[in-house]
Amino acid sequence: MESSKQVWSASEGYPGDPVYREFYRDIGYDLEYDYIRPFLHDDGIRVNTGIKYYRITGATSNKEPYVPWTALEKAAVHAGNFMFNREQQVGYLAEFLDRKPIVVSPYDAELFGHWWFEG
């Protein structure tokens, strides 16, 4: 459960960090319709393009620009933190078990690269 919270929770886990890319803001909806129209399907319905200029920066619609290299640096820090915490968890569990502990951390694949772009 502990490893799941760190990776899955947007409120207390890594994906909610304000340097990460905002999933819900996309130029397909953010740009003026006349500007984006030539890039839409023939039916003219707005779609997510995958081009996202903003980072999470909180719950309001006022978002800061997304800086990919800053987000990747933060992802590396979070990866190191995740491994450190798993090592601590294994060390703690080893005190109570008669064999070497294994930590299983299953996640919904939709999280990685989608909800949490850098994950």
PDB file of C-alpha atoms in Angstrom:
ATOM      1  CA  MET A   1       0.000   0.000   0.000  1.00  0.00           C
ATOM      2  CA  GLU A   2       2.827   2.373   0.873  1.00  0.00           C
ATOM      3  CA  SER A   3       4.520   2.034  -2.514  1.00  0.00           C
ATOM      4  CA  SER A   4       1.190   2.443  -4.298  1.00  0.00           C
ATOM      5  CA  LYS A   5       0.443   5.731  -2.559  1.00  0.00           C
ATOM      6  CA  GLN A   6       3.819   7.178  -3.469  1.00  0.00           C
ATOM      7  CA  VAL A   7       3.311   6.446  -7.141  1.00  0.00           C
ATOM      8  CA  TRP A   8      -0.444   6.575  -7.655  1.00  0.00           C
ATOM      9  CA  SER A   9      -1.723   9.361  -5.390  1.00  0.00           C
ATOM     10  CA  ALA A  10      -1.952  12.771  -7.060  1.00  0.00           C
ATOM     11  CA  SER A  11      -2.491  14.434  -3.682  1.00  0.00           C
ATOM     12  CA  GLU A  12       0.371  12.932  -1.670  1.00  0.00           C
ATOM     13  CA  GLY A  13       2.435  11.009  -4.216  1.00  0.00           C
ATOM     14  CA  TYR A  14       4.925  11.876  -6.911  1.00  0.00           C
ATOM     15  CA  PRO A  15       2.447  12.513  -9.776  1.00  0.00           C
ATOM     16  CA  GLY A  16       1.033  15.591  -8.040  1.00  0.00           C
ATOM     17  CA  ASP A  17       4.347  17.428  -7.976  1.00  0.00           C
ATOM     18  CA  PRO A  18       3.867  20.904  -9.462  1.00  0.00           C
ATOM     19  CA  VAL A  19       6.755  20.548 -11.926  1.00  0.00           C
ATOM     20  CA  TYR A  20       5.078  17.666 -13.762  1.00  0.00           C
ATOM     21  CA  ARG A  21       3.056  18.085 -16.924  1.00  0.00           C
ATOM     22  CA  GLU A  22      -0.635  18.925 -16.555  1.00  0.00           C
ATOM     23  CA  PHE A  23      -2.675  16.130 -18.129  1.00  0.00           C
ATOM     24  CA  TYR A  24      -5.912  18.074 -18.482  1.00  0.00           C
ATOM     25  CA  ARG A  25      -4.611  21.105 -20.402  1.00  0.00           C
ATOM     26  CA  ASP A  26      -4.049  20.515 -24.121  1.00  0.00           C
ATOM     27  CA  ILE A  27      -3.739  22.868 -27.099  1.00  0.00           C
ATOM     28  CA  GLY A  28      -6.653  21.083 -28.752  1.00  0.00           C
ATOM     29  CA  TYR A  29      -8.863  22.862 -26.220  1.00  0.00           C
ATOM     30  CA  ASP A  30      -6.662  25.765 -25.051  1.00  0.00           C
ATOM     31  CA  LEU A  31      -6.040  27.456 -28.405  1.00  0.00           C
ATOM     32  CA  GLU A  32      -8.555  29.548 -30.318  1.00  0.00           C
ATOM     33  CA  TYR A  33     -10.781  27.362 -32.468  1.00  0.00           C
ATOM     34  CA  ASP A  34      -9.934  29.157 -35.735  1.00  0.00           C
ATOM     35  CA  TYR A  35      -6.231  28.654 -35.066  1.00  0.00           C
ATOM     36  CA  ILE A  36      -6.483  24.948 -34.245  1.00  0.00           C
ATOM     37  CA  ARG A  37      -9.203  24.086 -36.793  1.00  0.00           C
ATOM     38  CA  PRO A  38      -6.829  23.211 -39.681  1.00  0.00           C
ATOM     39  CA  PHE A  39      -5.269  20.527 -37.471  1.00  0.00           C
ATOM     40  CA  LEU A  40      -8.534  18.864 -36.429  1.00  0.00           C
ATOM     41  CA  HIS A  41     -10.394  16.028 -38.124  1.00  0.00           C
ATOM     42  CA  ASP A  42     -12.831  16.939 -40.872  1.00  0.00           C
ATOM     43  CA  ASP A  43     -15.721  17.015 -38.394  1.00  0.00           C
ATOM     44  CA  GLY A  44     -14.032  19.922 -36.566  1.00  0.00           C
ATOM     45  CA  ILE A  45     -14.461  18.426 -33.106  1.00  0.00           C
ATOM     46  CA  ARG A  46     -11.735  19.432 -30.678  1.00  0.00           C
ATOM     47  CA  VAL A  47      -9.521  16.590 -29.462  1.00  0.00           C
ATOM     48  CA  ASN A  48      -6.541  16.114 -27.192  1.00  0.00           C
ATOM     49  CA  THR A  49      -3.462  16.551 -29.352  1.00  0.00           C
ATOM     50  CA  GLY A  50      -0.916  15.467 -26.763  1.00  0.00           C
ATOM     51  CA  ILE A  51       0.725  18.904 -26.939  1.00  0.00           C
ATOM     52  CA  LYS A  52       0.587  20.310 -23.439  1.00  0.00           C
ATOM     53  CA  TYR A  53       2.279  23.563 -22.454  1.00  0.00           C
ATOM     54  CA  TYR A  54       1.492  23.649 -18.744  1.00  0.00           C
ATOM     55  CA  ARG A  55       2.597  22.033 -15.529  1.00  0.00           C
ATOM     56  CA  ILE A  56       0.313  21.047 -12.668  1.00  0.00           C
ATOM     57  CA  THR A  57       0.858  24.107 -10.422  1.00  0.00           C
ATOM     58  CA  GLY A  58      -2.283  23.535  -8.339  1.00  0.00           C
ATOM     59  CA  ALA A  59      -6.030  23.184  -8.670  1.00  0.00           C
ATOM     60  CA  THR A  60      -6.821  26.457 -10.464  1.00  0.00           C
ATOM     61  CA  SER A  61      -6.820  27.058 -14.208  1.00  0.00           C
ATOM     62  CA  ASN A  62      -3.878  29.464 -13.852  1.00  0.00           C
ATOM     63  CA  LYS A  63      -0.979  27.220 -14.779  1.00  0.00           C
ATOM     64  CA  GLU A  64       2.744  27.839 -15.119  1.00  0.00           C
ATOM     65  CA  PRO A  65       4.634  26.762 -18.259  1.00  0.00           C
ATOM     66  CA  TYR A  66       5.857  23.174 -18.354  1.00  0.00           C
ATOM     67  CA  VAL A  67       9.665  22.815 -18.303  1.00  0.00           C
ATOM     68  CA  PRO A  68      10.514  19.260 -19.441  1.00  0.00           C
ATOM     69  CA  TRP A  69      14.107  19.124 -18.153  1.00  0.00           C
ATOM     70  CA  THR A  70      13.009  20.299 -14.698  1.00  0.00           C
ATOM     71  CA  ALA A  71      10.336  17.598 -14.644  1.00  0.00           C
ATOM     72  CA  LEU A  72      12.837  14.922 -15.713  1.00  0.00           C
ATOM     73  CA  GLU A  73      15.250  15.995 -12.980  1.00  0.00           C
ATOM     74  CA  LYS A  74      12.421  15.743 -10.450  1.00  0.00           C
ATOM     75  CA  ALA A  75      11.461  12.304 -11.793  1.00  0.00           C
ATOM     76  CA  ALA A  76      15.036  11.136 -11.163  1.00  0.00           C
ATOM     77  CA  VAL A  77      14.840  12.445  -7.582  1.00  0.00           C
ATOM     78  CA  HIS A  78      11.501  10.708  -7.096  1.00  0.00           C
ATOM     79  CA  ALA A  79      12.885   7.435  -8.503  1.00  0.00           C
ATOM     80  CA  GLY A  80      15.763   7.584  -6.023  1.00  0.00           C
ATOM     81  CA  ASN A  81      13.348   8.348  -3.204  1.00  0.00           C
ATOM     82  CA  PHE A  82      11.130   5.433  -4.222  1.00  0.00           C
ATOM     83  CA  MET A  83      14.075   3.010  -4.155  1.00  0.00           C
ATOM     84  CA  PHE A  84      15.300   4.370  -0.816  1.00  0.00           C
ATOM     85  CA  ASN A  85      11.841   3.892   0.687  1.00  0.00           C
ATOM     86  CA  ARG A  86      11.567   0.340  -0.651  1.00  0.00           C
ATOM     87  CA  GLU A  87      14.974  -0.491   0.840  1.00  0.00           C
ATOM     88  CA  GLN A  88      13.798   0.897   4.178  1.00  0.00           C
ATOM     89  CA  GLN A  89      10.563  -1.071   3.885  1.00  0.00           C
ATOM     90  CA  VAL A  90      12.424  -4.317   3.145  1.00  0.00           C
ATOM     91  CA  GLY A  91      14.781  -3.690   6.067  1.00  0.00           C
ATOM     92  CA  TYR A  92      11.854  -3.155   8.414  1.00  0.00           C
ATOM     93  CA  LEU A  93       9.949  -6.211   7.170  1.00  0.00           C
ATOM     94  CA  ALA A  94      13.061  -8.405   7.423  1.00  0.00           C
ATOM     95  CA  GLU A  95      12.949  -7.981  11.202  1.00  0.00           C
ATOM     96  CA  PHE A  96       9.598  -9.797  11.335  1.00  0.00           C
ATOM     97  CA  LEU A  97       9.839 -12.420   8.587  1.00  0.00           C
ATOM     98  CA  ASP A  98      11.671 -15.730   8.428  1.00  0.00           C
ATOM     99  CA  ARG A  99      12.680 -15.114   4.792  1.00  0.00           C
ATOM    100  CA  LYS A 100      13.784 -12.235   2.618  1.00  0.00           C
ATOM    101  CA  PRO A 101      10.882  -9.854   1.991  1.00  0.00           C
ATOM    102  CA  ILE A 102       9.587  -9.059  -1.468  1.00  0.00           C
ATOM    103  CA  VAL A 103       7.759  -5.823  -2.181  1.00  0.00           C
ATOM    104  CA  VAL A 104       5.270  -6.072  -5.032  1.00  0.00           C
ATOM    105  CA  SER A 105       4.176  -2.736  -6.482  1.00  0.00           C
ATOM    106  CA  PRO A 106       1.509  -3.253  -9.147  1.00  0.00           C
ATOM    107  CA  TYR A 107       0.154  -0.204 -10.968  1.00  0.00           C
ATOM    108  CA  ASP A 108      -2.381   0.534 -13.638  1.00  0.00           C
ATOM    109  CA  ALA A 109      -0.311   1.002 -16.814  1.00  0.00           C
ATOM    110  CA  GLU A 110      -2.466   4.002 -17.739  1.00  0.00           C
ATOM    111  CA  LEU A 111      -0.652   5.978 -15.042  1.00  0.00           C
ATOM    112  CA  PHE A 112       2.760   5.896 -16.697  1.00  0.00           C
ATOM    113  CA  GLY A 113       3.198   8.241 -19.624  1.00  0.00           C
ATOM    114  CA  HIS A 114      -0.477   9.177 -19.557  1.00  0.00           C
ATOM    115  CA  TRP A 115      -1.794  10.559 -16.272  1.00  0.00           C
ATOM    116  CA  TRP A 116       1.777  10.922 -15.046  1.00  0.00           C
ATOM    117  CA  PHE A 117       3.718  11.753 -18.199  1.00  0.00           C
ATOM    118  CA  GLU A 118       7.190  11.525 -16.628  1.00  0.00           C
ATOM    119  CA  GLY A 119       6.447   8.401 -14.568  1.00  0.00           C
TER     120      GLY A 119
END
